Amino acid sequence: MAPHRSKDPVPVLGPPALGKQKILDLLKFRPIDFAEIQKSLRENAEEAAKVKNGENKVEFSGRSLLGTLSRDAGIIKDGMRVSSAIAERSDGDFVYLLVSNFALSSTTVEEVRMHFPKGARVKIKHPRALCTAKGRVIIEIHNPMYIDFLGIEVPDGLTVEKIWEEASAALEKKDYVRAIHLLTRCIDEEGYKNKVEALSKRCQAWLGLNCYERAFEDAKRAHVVDSTHRHTYLLKGQLFLGLQKFRAALDSFYRSGLADDDTMKRCARLIEQRDTGNYELREFILGKSKAPEVGDYLGPVRMGMAADEEKGRGLFATEEIKAGQLLLVWNAAAVAPREDLPAKLMRKCLTSRKSLFQFLGLDSELAMEMGLFKPTNVLIHDQQQDYIWFDAVPAIAKLCSSYAFQIEDKPESPMGLWTLPALINHSCVPNVSQQMVGTALFVRAARNIRAEEELTLPYMDVKKPLDERMYWTDSRWGFTCKCLRCRVEARLHAQRPEFPCFHARMREAAKRKDRAEALEELRRIAVEVEDQIATLASPVERDWVRTSYYLAYRAGLLERSSDSPAKLSSRVSAYQMMAALHATCPGYGIVREMVALAKSALPSPGMEAISEKSRLLIEKEFLCVLGEQKREFLDVFVDELLKGADFDILRT
Ligand SMILES: [Zn+2]
């Protein structure tokens, strides 16, 4: 989540360095044959022999290659990425195609062969040719949009009707790539009668591969020929649904007359959620249902530059906001195991131009147009922007290391990238809380927020002493937190030599083998901290410091011992500690701590009737995590929690 900070900000939105004419020039392809490549490479052959594999590169931008895949595809391991190698034939010569796995996301031979079946005719735009030391020609392809499938080679004398039959069978078997190749043969056949059907089916095959933009092209072409074609409307509905364009999806489903009731209702629900931010999560919270499907929601939030220059960009409230109000609901751009995330994000760029621009914008250091994040705004693939794709490869690799984070704090937990929430900066006194619902991130105001105030989140557990917080922000994210709480505590550290010692003593206590001794020392520390802060005039500053030494306070309040010489509970009550946590880091997984503290104040363990004011405080905490809820639901929830229920949603 930490923002990536490079020294030289690069403006990326819109065509960056290249002017319009240059782009158009790049798009003027002319076919060349392999002999031409080999000639160029031969001229450099002597040079090539001296250098290591792959270092002598010849680029053929503005040209394209035509050929037929004459061998089965294979896989080779190439450093970080897995590439699929396939052979091309032209006049009896072989050329190897290396398709970067960033673009393909396929890791098995079967998958690669499915994408590149033997006999497929392909056109490759912007070829980059390499000559290895052995004189072998390799064409690199990082962007699958640079490969156009021109249909598959079929035996001589095969009628178009027979090809159509084979295509239908392939589609039935979900062999989408083969279906696309065969249907392309039908579509390209002069005067073919079934053109609309063929385009519609090819659209369906592209949808099967999640290639929304190519599917959209075919749907458009089908409707040019027959604007009433119902099956194409049905496919268009699915396509728009995949792109989160819900109104257009509903409209297309309606026109098709073929969509079932559930699909129509699903669209209507997603539209309502997106427009109103009204999400029904009760069943999910109580663990009675799976995480519901949710559409993205953009509340009163804008992007801007933080006052503290080191922080770079941040998100800001555009109006006054009440605690509990929903600010963002954001689906992950992709979720995958760490090593597969770049490939998944690349695939995402193929299905949505908007994602590509968001990624490139994230990689820059500049505040972006909020229009790019509006859920209603969907950019469809624009042929002229193909070249930007290539820039996305390094950008995405960087995003994965700077902005992606794990869904759960477990080593095996998958990683995800949530584009807009990734820009929320850190504070040790945060004002928003976030909750994972499936793979969607819900961001709420955790306290009242003024208009134009910056939104902040804790990047880690902030119930820790200043030194430890500083260690984490510096070592993991490379910045020094300058939030008000850190500044207040830094002043205390400078003025009173006891404070740096407290942290050292806490660490020593944690190492002790004898648990009773460790707890005793922690209790003593809490009492001493409490004595130190008694003179602080500001109650909220006292709360911040208490939260910093929560581990010690916890020992003093939750694990009391009757013969304890250090009496923390006579100085500070469990309720005061609850209030301190609430004032410092509301909504961030402290509900269960609060329940434990509330119960500790009871005369005998096991009693569930906590004090009225403790209960109210816990309810207030829920507001920060879950937003406004109905009274009866809140009662059920708090009661369950007091009985010891463990709600997954409260895990952080
Ligand atoms: Zn701080």
PDB file of C-alpha atoms in Angstrom, residues 284-466:
ATOM      1  CA  PHE A 284     -22.096 -12.193   5.398  1.00  0.00           C
ATOM      2  CA  ILE A 285     -21.014 -10.513   8.649  1.00  0.00           C
ATOM      3  CA  LEU A 286     -22.825 -13.127  10.711  1.00  0.00           C
ATOM      4  CA  GLY A 287     -21.060 -15.842   8.717  1.00  0.00           C
ATOM      5  CA  LYS A 288     -24.336 -17.102   7.214  1.00  0.00           C
ATOM      6  CA  SER A 289     -23.463 -16.391   3.584  1.00  0.00           C
ATOM      7  CA  LYS A 290     -20.469 -16.201   1.299  1.00  0.00           C
ATOM      8  CA  ALA A 291     -19.042 -12.789   0.437  1.00  0.00           C
ATOM      9  CA  PRO A 292     -21.606 -11.181  -1.888  1.00  0.00           C
ATOM     10  CA  GLU A 293     -20.747  -9.979  -5.371  1.00  0.00           C
ATOM     11  CA  VAL A 294     -20.402  -6.196  -5.174  1.00  0.00           C
ATOM     12  CA  GLY A 295     -19.905  -3.449  -7.712  1.00  0.00           C
ATOM     13  CA  ASP A 296     -17.342  -0.700  -7.182  1.00  0.00           C
ATOM     14  CA  TYR A 297     -18.544   2.442  -5.387  1.00  0.00           C
ATOM     15  CA  LEU A 298     -16.841   5.808  -5.409  1.00  0.00           C
ATOM     16  CA  GLY A 299     -17.955   8.081  -2.561  1.00  0.00           C
ATOM     17  CA  PRO A 300     -17.061  11.730  -1.855  1.00  0.00           C
ATOM     18  CA  VAL A 301     -13.343  11.246  -2.416  1.00  0.00           C
ATOM     19  CA  ARG A 302     -10.790  12.994  -4.607  1.00  0.00           C
ATOM     20  CA  MET A 303      -7.109  12.559  -5.290  1.00  0.00           C
ATOM     21  CA  GLY A 304      -4.611  15.290  -4.490  1.00  0.00           C
ATOM     22  CA  MET A 305      -1.108  16.001  -3.286  1.00  0.00           C
ATOM     23  CA  ALA A 306      -0.535  15.654   0.475  1.00  0.00           C
ATOM     24  CA  ALA A 307       0.652  18.703   2.408  1.00  0.00           C
ATOM     25  CA  ASP A 308       3.685  16.710   3.510  1.00  0.00           C
ATOM     26  CA  GLU A 309       5.728  16.470   0.302  1.00  0.00           C
ATOM     27  CA  GLU A 310       7.319  13.186   1.274  1.00  0.00           C
ATOM     28  CA  LYS A 311       3.894  11.532   1.254  1.00  0.00           C
ATOM     29  CA  GLY A 312       3.248  12.380  -2.391  1.00  0.00           C
ATOM     30  CA  ARG A 313      -0.304  11.682  -3.511  1.00  0.00           C
ATOM     31  CA  GLY A 314      -3.194  10.956  -1.225  1.00  0.00           C
ATOM     32  CA  LEU A 315      -6.984  10.749  -1.092  1.00  0.00           C
ATOM     33  CA  PHE A 316      -9.107  13.544   0.374  1.00  0.00           C
ATOM     34  CA  ALA A 317     -12.713  13.970   1.489  1.00  0.00           C
ATOM     35  CA  THR A 318     -14.644  16.289  -0.813  1.00  0.00           C
ATOM     36  CA  GLU A 319     -17.313  17.023   1.814  1.00  0.00           C
ATOM     37  CA  GLU A 320     -17.951  16.679   5.523  1.00  0.00           C
ATOM     38  CA  ILE A 321     -18.251  13.001   6.395  1.00  0.00           C
ATOM     39  CA  LYS A 322     -19.813  11.256   9.388  1.00  0.00           C
ATOM     40  CA  ALA A 323     -18.175   8.319  11.162  1.00  0.00           C
ATOM     41  CA  GLY A 324     -19.293   5.052   9.593  1.00  0.00           C
ATOM     42  CA  GLN A 325     -20.056   6.532   6.185  1.00  0.00           C
ATOM     43  CA  LEU A 326     -18.975   4.412   3.239  1.00  0.00           C
ATOM     44  CA  LEU A 327     -16.256   6.049   1.148  1.00  0.00           C
ATOM     45  CA  LEU A 328     -15.113   3.395  -1.300  1.00  0.00           C
ATOM     46  CA  VAL A 329     -15.953  -0.122  -2.344  1.00  0.00           C
ATOM     47  CA  TRP A 330     -13.210  -1.435  -4.545  1.00  0.00           C
ATOM     48  CA  ASN A 331     -12.845  -4.788  -6.241  1.00  0.00           C
ATOM     49  CA  ALA A 332      -9.299  -6.032  -6.637  1.00  0.00           C
ATOM     50  CA  ALA A 333      -7.803  -5.468 -10.077  1.00  0.00           C
ATOM     51  CA  ALA A 334      -6.458  -8.996  -9.618  1.00  0.00           C
ATOM     52  CA  VAL A 335      -5.852 -11.482  -6.838  1.00  0.00           C
ATOM     53  CA  ALA A 336      -3.283 -14.247  -7.213  1.00  0.00           C
ATOM     54  CA  PRO A 337      -0.345 -15.937  -5.522  1.00  0.00           C
ATOM     55  CA  ARG A 338       2.594 -13.510  -5.373  1.00  0.00           C
ATOM     56  CA  GLU A 339       4.426 -14.973  -8.387  1.00  0.00           C
ATOM     57  CA  ASP A 340       1.335 -14.975 -10.627  1.00  0.00           C
ATOM     58  CA  LEU A 341       0.115 -11.449  -9.854  1.00  0.00           C
ATOM     59  CA  PRO A 342       2.034  -9.608 -12.628  1.00  0.00           C
ATOM     60  CA  ALA A 343       0.651 -11.973 -15.255  1.00  0.00           C
ATOM     61  CA  LYS A 344      -2.879 -11.561 -13.900  1.00  0.00           C
ATOM     62  CA  LEU A 345      -2.594  -7.786 -13.978  1.00  0.00           C
ATOM     63  CA  MET A 346      -1.356  -7.972 -17.551  1.00  0.00           C
ATOM     64  CA  ARG A 347      -4.397 -10.005 -18.486  1.00  0.00           C
ATOM     65  CA  LYS A 348      -6.510  -7.346 -16.811  1.00  0.00           C
ATOM     66  CA  CYS A 349      -4.987  -4.728 -19.118  1.00  0.00           C
ATOM     67  CA  LEU A 350      -6.252  -6.782 -22.028  1.00  0.00           C
ATOM     68  CA  THR A 351      -9.805  -6.885 -20.772  1.00  0.00           C
ATOM     69  CA  SER A 352      -9.971  -3.252 -19.758  1.00  0.00           C
ATOM     70  CA  ARG A 353      -8.169  -0.240 -21.063  1.00  0.00           C
ATOM     71  CA  LYS A 354      -9.232   1.596 -17.917  1.00  0.00           C
ATOM     72  CA  SER A 355      -7.192  -0.777 -15.760  1.00  0.00           C
ATOM     73  CA  LEU A 356      -4.169  -0.242 -17.979  1.00  0.00           C
ATOM     74  CA  PHE A 357      -4.433   3.528 -17.516  1.00  0.00           C
ATOM     75  CA  GLN A 358      -4.965   3.146 -13.793  1.00  0.00           C
ATOM     76  CA  PHE A 359      -1.817   1.016 -13.538  1.00  0.00           C
ATOM     77  CA  LEU A 360       0.258   3.442 -15.576  1.00  0.00           C
ATOM     78  CA  GLY A 361      -1.123   6.343 -13.538  1.00  0.00           C
ATOM     79  CA  LEU A 362      -0.331   4.588 -10.264  1.00  0.00           C
ATOM     80  CA  ASP A 363       3.199   4.062 -11.468  1.00  0.00           C
ATOM     81  CA  SER A 364       3.587   7.810 -12.048  1.00  0.00           C
ATOM     82  CA  GLU A 365       3.753  10.177  -9.090  1.00  0.00           C
ATOM     83  CA  LEU A 366       1.002  12.506 -10.225  1.00  0.00           C
ATOM     84  CA  ALA A 367      -2.531  13.030  -9.033  1.00  0.00           C
ATOM     85  CA  MET A 368      -4.862  11.416 -11.548  1.00  0.00           C
ATOM     86  CA  GLU A 369      -8.198  12.458 -13.000  1.00  0.00           C
ATOM     87  CA  MET A 370     -10.936  10.942 -10.815  1.00  0.00           C
ATOM     88  CA  GLY A 371     -12.887  10.202 -14.014  1.00  0.00           C
ATOM     89  CA  LEU A 372     -10.478   7.328 -14.532  1.00  0.00           C
ATOM     90  CA  PHE A 373     -11.823   5.726 -11.360  1.00  0.00           C
ATOM     91  CA  LYS A 374     -15.545   6.374 -11.840  1.00  0.00           C
ATOM     92  CA  PRO A 375     -17.243   2.993 -11.922  1.00  0.00           C
ATOM     93  CA  THR A 376     -19.559   4.232 -14.687  1.00  0.00           C
ATOM     94  CA  ASN A 377     -16.675   5.193 -16.901  1.00  0.00           C
ATOM     95  CA  VAL A 378     -15.514   2.266 -18.992  1.00  0.00           C
ATOM     96  CA  LEU A 379     -12.823   2.686 -21.584  1.00  0.00           C
ATOM     97  CA  ILE A 380     -12.929   0.231 -24.375  1.00  0.00           C
ATOM     98  CA  HIS A 381      -9.860  -0.874 -26.240  1.00  0.00           C
ATOM     99  CA  ASP A 382      -8.532   1.645 -28.687  1.00  0.00           C
ATOM    100  CA  GLN A 383      -6.319   0.174 -31.400  1.00  0.00           C
ATOM    101  CA  GLN A 384      -4.161   3.282 -31.509  1.00  0.00           C
ATOM    102  CA  GLN A 385      -3.070   2.840 -27.930  1.00  0.00           C
ATOM    103  CA  ASP A 386      -1.634  -0.621 -28.422  1.00  0.00           C
ATOM    104  CA  TYR A 387       1.910   0.592 -28.060  1.00  0.00           C
ATOM    105  CA  ILE A 388       1.342   1.773 -24.459  1.00  0.00           C
ATOM    106  CA  TRP A 389       0.876  -1.836 -23.499  1.00  0.00           C
ATOM    107  CA  PHE A 390       4.565  -2.415 -23.772  1.00  0.00           C
ATOM    108  CA  ASP A 391       5.241   0.240 -21.110  1.00  0.00           C
ATOM    109  CA  ALA A 392       2.906  -1.555 -18.768  1.00  0.00           C
ATOM    110  CA  VAL A 393       5.269  -4.493 -18.275  1.00  0.00           C
ATOM    111  CA  PRO A 394       7.838  -2.663 -16.078  1.00  0.00           C
ATOM    112  CA  ALA A 395       5.112  -0.492 -14.510  1.00  0.00           C
ATOM    113  CA  ILE A 396       3.170  -3.536 -13.340  1.00  0.00           C
ATOM    114  CA  ALA A 397       6.277  -5.212 -11.964  1.00  0.00           C
ATOM    115  CA  LYS A 398       6.849  -2.079  -9.855  1.00  0.00           C
ATOM    116  CA  LEU A 399       3.203  -1.859  -8.742  1.00  0.00           C
ATOM    117  CA  CYS A 400       3.351  -5.403  -7.477  1.00  0.00           C
ATOM    118  CA  SER A 401       6.256  -4.566  -5.196  1.00  0.00           C
ATOM    119  CA  SER A 402       5.001  -1.168  -3.993  1.00  0.00           C
ATOM    120  CA  TYR A 403       1.211  -1.251  -3.879  1.00  0.00           C
ATOM    121  CA  ALA A 404       0.010  -4.856  -3.803  1.00  0.00           C
ATOM    122  CA  PHE A 405      -0.672  -6.472  -0.458  1.00  0.00           C
ATOM    123  CA  GLN A 406      -1.856  -9.767   0.964  1.00  0.00           C
ATOM    124  CA  ILE A 407      -5.518 -10.407   1.653  1.00  0.00           C
ATOM    125  CA  GLU A 408      -4.646 -11.949   4.993  1.00  0.00           C
ATOM    126  CA  ASP A 409      -1.540 -11.636   7.095  1.00  0.00           C
ATOM    127  CA  LYS A 410      -0.439 -15.219   6.419  1.00  0.00           C
ATOM    128  CA  PRO A 411       2.551 -16.317   4.363  1.00  0.00           C
ATOM    129  CA  GLU A 412       0.431 -18.350   1.913  1.00  0.00           C
ATOM    130  CA  SER A 413      -2.260 -15.700   1.514  1.00  0.00           C
ATOM    131  CA  PRO A 414      -2.740 -14.446  -2.060  1.00  0.00           C
ATOM    132  CA  MET A 415      -1.770 -10.914  -3.064  1.00  0.00           C
ATOM    133  CA  GLY A 416      -4.064  -8.328  -4.588  1.00  0.00           C
ATOM    134  CA  LEU A 417      -3.990  -4.834  -6.036  1.00  0.00           C
ATOM    135  CA  TRP A 418      -6.761  -2.362  -5.192  1.00  0.00           C
ATOM    136  CA  THR A 419      -5.951   0.648  -7.350  1.00  0.00           C
ATOM    137  CA  LEU A 420      -7.677   3.585  -5.652  1.00  0.00           C
ATOM    138  CA  PRO A 421      -7.488   2.490  -1.978  1.00  0.00           C
ATOM    139  CA  ALA A 422      -3.757   1.860  -2.583  1.00  0.00           C
ATOM    140  CA  LEU A 423      -3.279   5.632  -2.583  1.00  0.00           C
ATOM    141  CA  ILE A 424      -4.523   6.200   0.979  1.00  0.00           C
ATOM    142  CA  ASN A 425      -1.560   7.334   3.080  1.00  0.00           C
ATOM    143  CA  HIS A 426      -0.562   6.055   6.500  1.00  0.00           C
ATOM    144  CA  SER A 427      -1.194   7.626   9.903  1.00  0.00           C
ATOM    145  CA  CYS A 428      -0.847   6.292  13.452  1.00  0.00           C
ATOM    146  CA  VAL A 429      -4.136   8.101  14.236  1.00  0.00           C
ATOM    147  CA  PRO A 430      -6.044   7.009  11.132  1.00  0.00           C
ATOM    148  CA  ASN A 431      -9.474   8.341  10.185  1.00  0.00           C
ATOM    149  CA  VAL A 432     -10.711   5.516   7.945  1.00  0.00           C
ATOM    150  CA  SER A 433     -11.004   1.770   8.398  1.00  0.00           C
ATOM    151  CA  GLN A 434     -10.996  -0.926   5.769  1.00  0.00           C
ATOM    152  CA  GLN A 435     -12.659  -4.294   5.638  1.00  0.00           C
ATOM    153  CA  MET A 436     -12.220  -7.114   3.164  1.00  0.00           C
ATOM    154  CA  VAL A 437     -15.452  -8.611   1.823  1.00  0.00           C
ATOM    155  CA  GLY A 438     -14.372 -11.512  -0.371  1.00  0.00           C
ATOM    156  CA  THR A 439     -11.805  -9.763  -2.510  1.00  0.00           C
ATOM    157  CA  ALA A 440     -13.499  -6.348  -2.389  1.00  0.00           C
ATOM    158  CA  LEU A 441     -12.207  -3.663  -0.054  1.00  0.00           C
ATOM    159  CA  PHE A 442     -14.733  -1.569   1.881  1.00  0.00           C
ATOM    160  CA  VAL A 443     -13.338   1.745   3.102  1.00  0.00           C
ATOM    161  CA  ARG A 444     -15.348   3.671   5.728  1.00  0.00           C
ATOM    162  CA  ALA A 445     -14.888   6.818   7.756  1.00  0.00           C
ATOM    163  CA  ALA A 446     -13.775   5.657  11.208  1.00  0.00           C
ATOM    164  CA  ARG A 447     -14.440   9.093  12.710  1.00  0.00           C
ATOM    165  CA  ASN A 448     -16.024  12.345  11.592  1.00  0.00           C
ATOM    166  CA  ILE A 449     -13.946  13.806   8.785  1.00  0.00           C
ATOM    167  CA  ARG A 450     -13.843  17.468   7.700  1.00  0.00           C
ATOM    168  CA  ALA A 451     -14.193  18.487   4.058  1.00  0.00           C
ATOM    169  CA  GLU A 452     -10.758  18.506   2.365  1.00  0.00           C
ATOM    170  CA  GLU A 453      -9.182  16.460   5.185  1.00  0.00           C
ATOM    171  CA  GLU A 454      -6.788  13.765   4.002  1.00  0.00           C
ATOM    172  CA  LEU A 455      -7.959  10.143   4.440  1.00  0.00           C
ATOM    173  CA  THR A 456      -5.507   7.973   6.365  1.00  0.00           C
ATOM    174  CA  LEU A 457      -5.168   4.300   7.220  1.00  0.00           C
ATOM    175  CA  PRO A 458      -2.776   2.432   9.498  1.00  0.00           C
ATOM    176  CA  TYR A 459      -0.358   0.356   7.375  1.00  0.00           C
ATOM    177  CA  MET A 460       0.340  -1.851  10.394  1.00  0.00           C
ATOM    178  CA  ASP A 461      -0.793  -2.491  13.949  1.00  0.00           C
ATOM    179  CA  VAL A 462      -0.378   0.956  15.543  1.00  0.00           C
ATOM    180  CA  LYS A 463      -0.919  -0.319  19.110  1.00  0.00           C
ATOM    181  CA  LYS A 464       2.868  -0.241  19.389  1.00  0.00           C
ATOM    182  CA  PRO A 465       5.469   2.118  20.912  1.00  0.00           C
ATOM    183  CA  LEU A 466       6.846   4.948  18.786  1.00  0.00           C
TER     184      LEU A 466
END
